[in-house]
Short mmCIF file of C-alpha atoms in Angstrom, two decimals:
data_model
loop_
_atom_site.label_atom_id
_atom_site.label_comp_id
_atom_site.label_asym_id
_atom_site.label_seq_id
_atom_site.Cartn_x
_atom_site.Cartn_y
_atom_site.Cartn_z
CA ASP A 1 -5.61 14.03 1.92
CA ALA A 2 -2.61 16.28 2.49
CA LYS A 3 0.41 15.94 0.22
CA THR A 4 3.83 14.92 1.42
CA THR A 5 7.33 15.84 0.30
CA GLN A 6 10.28 13.48 0.65
CA PRO A 7 13.81 13.44 -0.73
CA THR A 8 14.06 11.55 -3.99
CA SER A 9 16.89 9.44 -2.67
CA MET A 10 19.41 9.14 0.13
CA ASP A 11 22.26 6.91 1.23
CA CYS A 12 22.69 5.57 4.74
CA ALA A 13 25.60 3.80 6.38
CA GLU A 14 25.09 0.23 7.49
CA GLY A 15 24.85 -0.06 11.26
CA ARG A 16 24.05 3.61 11.76
CA ALA A 17 20.66 5.19 12.41
CA ALA A 18 18.84 6.23 9.24
CA ASN A 19 16.72 9.37 9.56
CA LEU A 20 14.15 9.72 6.80
CA PRO A 21 12.40 13.11 6.65
CA CYS A 22 8.91 13.91 5.41
CA ASN A 23 7.15 17.25 5.11
CA HIS A 24 3.37 17.45 5.31
CA SER A 25 2.76 21.13 5.98
CA THR A 26 -0.95 21.03 5.02
CA ILE A 27 -1.83 18.11 7.30
CA SER A 28 -5.14 18.46 9.09
CA GLY A 29 -5.93 17.48 12.65
CA ASN A 30 -7.50 14.12 11.89
CA GLU A 31 -4.90 12.91 9.37
CA TYR A 32 -2.53 10.12 10.26
CA VAL A 33 1.07 9.85 9.07
CA TYR A 34 1.88 6.40 7.67
CA TRP A 35 5.17 4.93 6.57
CA TYR A 36 5.46 2.03 4.18
CA ARG A 37 8.41 0.66 2.25
CA GLN A 38 8.74 -1.35 -0.93
CA ILE A 39 11.67 -3.60 -1.57
CA HIS A 40 12.24 -4.14 -5.27
CA SER A 41 8.64 -4.46 -6.57
CA GLN A 42 7.50 -6.55 -3.64
CA GLY A 43 4.26 -5.58 -1.93
CA PRO A 44 4.40 -2.41 0.16
CA GLN A 45 5.33 -3.26 3.73
CA TYR A 46 3.74 -1.37 6.59
CA ILE A 47 6.29 0.14 8.98
CA ILE A 48 4.56 2.46 11.42
CA HIS A 49 1.94 5.17 11.73
CA GLY A 50 1.06 7.97 14.12
CA LEU A 51 -1.37 10.79 14.69
CA LYS A 52 0.21 13.21 17.17
CA ASN A 53 2.52 11.32 19.49
CA ASN A 54 5.84 9.78 18.68
CA GLU A 55 5.60 6.05 18.06
CA THR A 56 8.03 3.16 18.25
CA ASN A 57 7.76 -0.46 17.23
CA GLU A 58 10.16 -3.28 16.47
CA MET A 59 10.99 -1.85 13.04
CA ALA A 60 11.31 1.88 13.53
CA SER A 61 10.49 5.05 15.41
CA LEU A 62 8.31 7.86 14.15
CA ILE A 63 8.95 11.36 15.39
CA ILE A 64 6.21 13.90 14.59
CA THR A 65 6.90 17.58 15.21
CA GLU A 66 4.66 19.42 17.60
CA ASP A 67 2.99 21.38 14.80
CA ARG A 68 2.62 18.09 12.87
CA LYS A 69 3.95 19.68 9.70
CA SER A 70 6.81 17.23 9.39
CA SER A 71 7.95 13.88 10.64
CA THR A 72 11.02 11.66 10.67
CA LEU A 73 11.18 7.91 10.35
CA ILE A 74 14.15 6.50 12.21
CA LEU A 75 15.60 3.08 11.43
CA PRO A 76 17.79 2.60 14.49
CA HIS A 77 20.46 0.33 12.99
CA ALA A 78 20.23 0.25 9.21
CA THR A 79 21.06 -3.03 7.49
CA LEU A 80 21.54 -3.82 3.83
CA ARG A 81 18.05 -5.36 3.83
CA ASP A 82 16.61 -1.92 4.63
CA THR A 83 17.46 -0.76 1.11
CA ALA A 84 14.04 0.12 -0.31
CA VAL A 85 11.73 2.89 -1.45
CA TYR A 86 10.17 4.48 1.63
CA TYR A 87 6.76 6.14 1.38
CA CYS A 88 5.38 8.74 3.75
CA ILE A 89 1.59 8.97 3.34
CA VAL A 90 -0.92 11.19 5.08
CA ARG A 91 -4.52 10.07 5.28
CA VAL A 92 -7.73 10.48 7.18
CA ALA A 93 -8.69 7.02 8.39
CA ALA A 94 -12.41 7.10 7.76
CA ASN A 95 -15.07 4.99 6.15
CA GLY A 96 -15.33 5.92 2.49
CA ASN A 97 -11.79 7.28 2.41
CA ASN A 98 -9.92 4.07 2.05
CA ARG A 99 -7.21 4.76 -0.45
CA LEU A 100 -3.54 5.08 0.38
CA ALA A 101 -2.07 7.65 -2.04
CA PHE A 102 1.48 6.56 -2.74
CA GLY A 103 3.90 9.14 -4.10
CA LYS A 104 7.28 8.46 -5.65
CA GLY A 105 8.86 7.88 -2.27
CA ASN A 106 12.45 8.11 -1.09
CA GLN A 107 14.87 5.57 -2.53
CA VAL A 108 17.06 4.68 0.43
CA VAL A 109 20.27 2.78 -0.20
CA VAL A 110 22.13 1.33 2.76
CA ILE A 111 25.83 1.27 2.04
CA PRO A 112 28.23 -1.21 3.68
CA GLU B 1 2.34 -13.70 11.69
CA PRO B 2 -0.78 -13.59 9.47
CA GLU B 3 -0.15 -12.51 5.88
CA VAL B 4 -2.08 -11.58 2.78
CA THR B 5 -1.42 -14.13 0.06
CA GLN B 6 -1.93 -13.79 -3.68
CA THR B 7 -2.06 -16.23 -6.57
CA PRO B 8 -0.69 -16.61 -9.12
CA SER B 9 2.61 -14.82 -8.65
CA HIS B 10 2.84 -14.29 -12.41
CA GLN B 11 0.08 -14.42 -15.01
CA VAL B 12 0.64 -14.13 -18.75
CA THR B 13 -2.37 -13.61 -20.97
CA GLN B 14 -3.31 -12.57 -24.46
CA MET B 15 -4.91 -9.20 -25.11
CA GLY B 16 -8.70 -9.47 -24.93
CA GLN B 17 -8.70 -12.43 -22.56
CA GLU B 18 -10.29 -12.41 -19.13
CA VAL B 19 -8.08 -12.83 -16.07
CA ILE B 20 -8.90 -13.41 -12.43
CA LEU B 21 -6.39 -12.51 -9.78
CA ARG B 22 -6.87 -14.11 -6.40
CA CYS B 23 -6.13 -12.96 -2.89
CA VAL B 24 -6.60 -14.43 0.54
CA PRO B 25 -6.80 -11.54 3.03
CA ILE B 26 -5.83 -11.82 6.68
CA SER B 27 -8.53 -13.89 8.34
CA ASN B 28 -10.11 -11.41 10.76
CA HIS B 29 -9.95 -8.48 8.36
CA LEU B 30 -13.13 -6.97 6.98
CA TYR B 31 -11.85 -4.44 4.42
CA PHE B 32 -10.17 -5.46 1.21
CA TYR B 33 -8.31 -3.47 -1.42
CA TRP B 34 -6.68 -3.75 -4.81
CA TYR B 35 -3.80 -1.57 -5.99
CA ARG B 36 -1.67 -1.77 -9.08
CA GLN B 37 1.81 -0.62 -10.04
CA ILE B 38 2.83 -0.25 -13.65
CA LEU B 39 6.55 -0.87 -14.06
CA GLY B 40 8.54 2.15 -12.92
CA GLN B 41 5.48 4.06 -11.75
CA LYS B 42 3.69 4.74 -8.48
CA VAL B 43 1.44 2.33 -6.62
CA GLU B 44 -2.14 3.29 -7.55
CA PHE B 45 -5.36 2.57 -5.68
CA LEU B 46 -8.02 0.69 -7.62
CA VAL B 47 -10.84 -0.27 -5.28
CA SER B 48 -11.88 -0.99 -1.72
CA PHE B 49 -14.51 -3.55 -0.69
CA TYR B 50 -16.48 -4.02 2.49
CA ASN B 51 -19.55 -6.00 3.43
CA ASN B 52 -19.82 -7.46 -0.06
CA GLU B 53 -19.86 -4.18 -1.88
CA ILE B 54 -17.47 -1.62 -3.29
CA SER B 55 -16.92 1.21 -0.81
CA GLU B 56 -14.59 3.31 -2.94
CA LYS B 57 -13.08 3.09 -6.40
CA SER B 58 -10.68 5.12 -8.46
CA GLU B 59 -11.07 6.42 -11.98
CA ILE B 60 -8.90 3.53 -13.16
CA PHE B 61 -11.49 0.99 -11.99
CA ASP B 62 -13.81 1.09 -14.98
CA ASP B 63 -16.36 -1.40 -16.30
CA GLN B 64 -13.60 -3.78 -17.34
CA PHE B 65 -12.79 -4.45 -13.69
CA SER B 66 -14.86 -6.22 -11.08
CA VAL B 67 -14.24 -7.56 -7.59
CA GLU B 68 -15.85 -10.36 -5.70
CA ARG B 69 -15.63 -12.23 -2.44
CA PRO B 70 -16.86 -15.60 -3.67
CA ASP B 71 -16.47 -17.36 -0.33
CA GLY B 72 -15.33 -16.65 3.20
CA SER B 73 -11.66 -16.47 2.40
CA ASN B 74 -10.95 -15.37 -1.17
CA PHE B 75 -11.12 -11.90 -2.71
CA THR B 76 -10.78 -11.66 -6.47
CA LEU B 77 -10.10 -9.03 -9.10
CA LYS B 78 -11.41 -9.79 -12.58
CA ILE B 79 -10.34 -7.97 -15.70
CA ARG B 80 -12.91 -8.74 -18.36
CA SER B 81 -10.98 -8.03 -21.54
CA THR B 82 -7.33 -7.31 -20.91
CA LYS B 83 -5.44 -4.56 -22.71
CA LEU B 84 -1.71 -4.12 -23.11
CA GLU B 85 -1.81 -1.25 -20.63
CA ASP B 86 -3.19 -3.55 -17.93
CA SER B 87 0.28 -5.09 -17.63
CA ALA B 88 1.33 -4.29 -14.06
CA MET B 89 1.89 -5.67 -10.58
CA TYR B 90 -1.43 -6.03 -8.79
CA PHE B 91 -1.39 -5.87 -5.02
CA CYS B 92 -4.15 -6.98 -2.70
CA ALA B 93 -4.38 -5.49 0.78
CA SER B 94 -6.63 -5.91 3.78
CA SER B 95 -7.37 -4.13 7.01
CA GLU B 96 -9.37 -4.96 10.09
CA ARG B 97 -11.25 -1.68 9.96
CA ALA B 98 -11.29 1.48 7.84
CA SER B 99 -11.36 3.98 10.67
CA GLY B 100 -10.40 4.33 14.30
CA THR B 101 -7.68 1.97 15.44
CA ARG B 102 -6.71 -1.16 13.54
CA HIS B 103 -7.15 0.50 10.13
CA THR B 104 -3.66 -0.32 8.90
CA GLN B 105 -3.60 -1.88 5.43
CA TYR B 106 -1.37 -4.92 4.96
CA PHE B 107 -0.30 -5.85 1.46
CA GLY B 108 0.25 -9.13 -0.30
CA PRO B 109 3.31 -9.95 -2.43
CA GLY B 110 1.54 -9.12 -5.69
CA THR B 111 0.67 -10.76 -8.99
CA ARG B 112 2.64 -9.72 -12.02
CA LEU B 113 0.22 -9.54 -14.96
CA THR B 114 1.72 -9.52 -18.43
CA VAL B 115 -0.62 -8.89 -21.36
CA LEU B 116 0.77 -9.85 -24.76
#
């Protein structure tokens, strides 16, 4: 699975959109981009995933560049409860390749 | 909304003792996983399980570990003889499939294992 690069940490203003970048320059054509977050040692929480197209759900939007070498997770209106470690993970979804490889993630702090 | 549940939330045991961590995956899911997170470190994959057998395991998942689906709802992780370094949060996850659509893994809240 391709590796990802994220900032170690970032601050976001409450009520504003939070844009979380992720680089995955070695991604291959059949690899998905997943985003999870972990709030203070709780279980990782699934946010969103995509393959090529931009995706949106009730939690966030995922913007994937045309060359697929980077992506941005957008939290449209950050709240204090969005303070968490955010993980960008790239993986081929295939039988026999089941593991999610978590990195160190991006510690996002939402500031009032 | 369906959730993965885990029991107990916290388990304290003596070194050398056996522990069993329990998970109830989401009901229509067919693939089950265990991960662990040592305090301050990354979440690490341990094992995946499908159709009553292990489909993938990491180098961490040695002979001291075993998994089982003893009935139609529970999925367990057994550590045969615990070591101090087994102290960690253990997360169970499940997914409907492993490939195609509906392969998203959903995690439980975790069991904190403390080995004394």
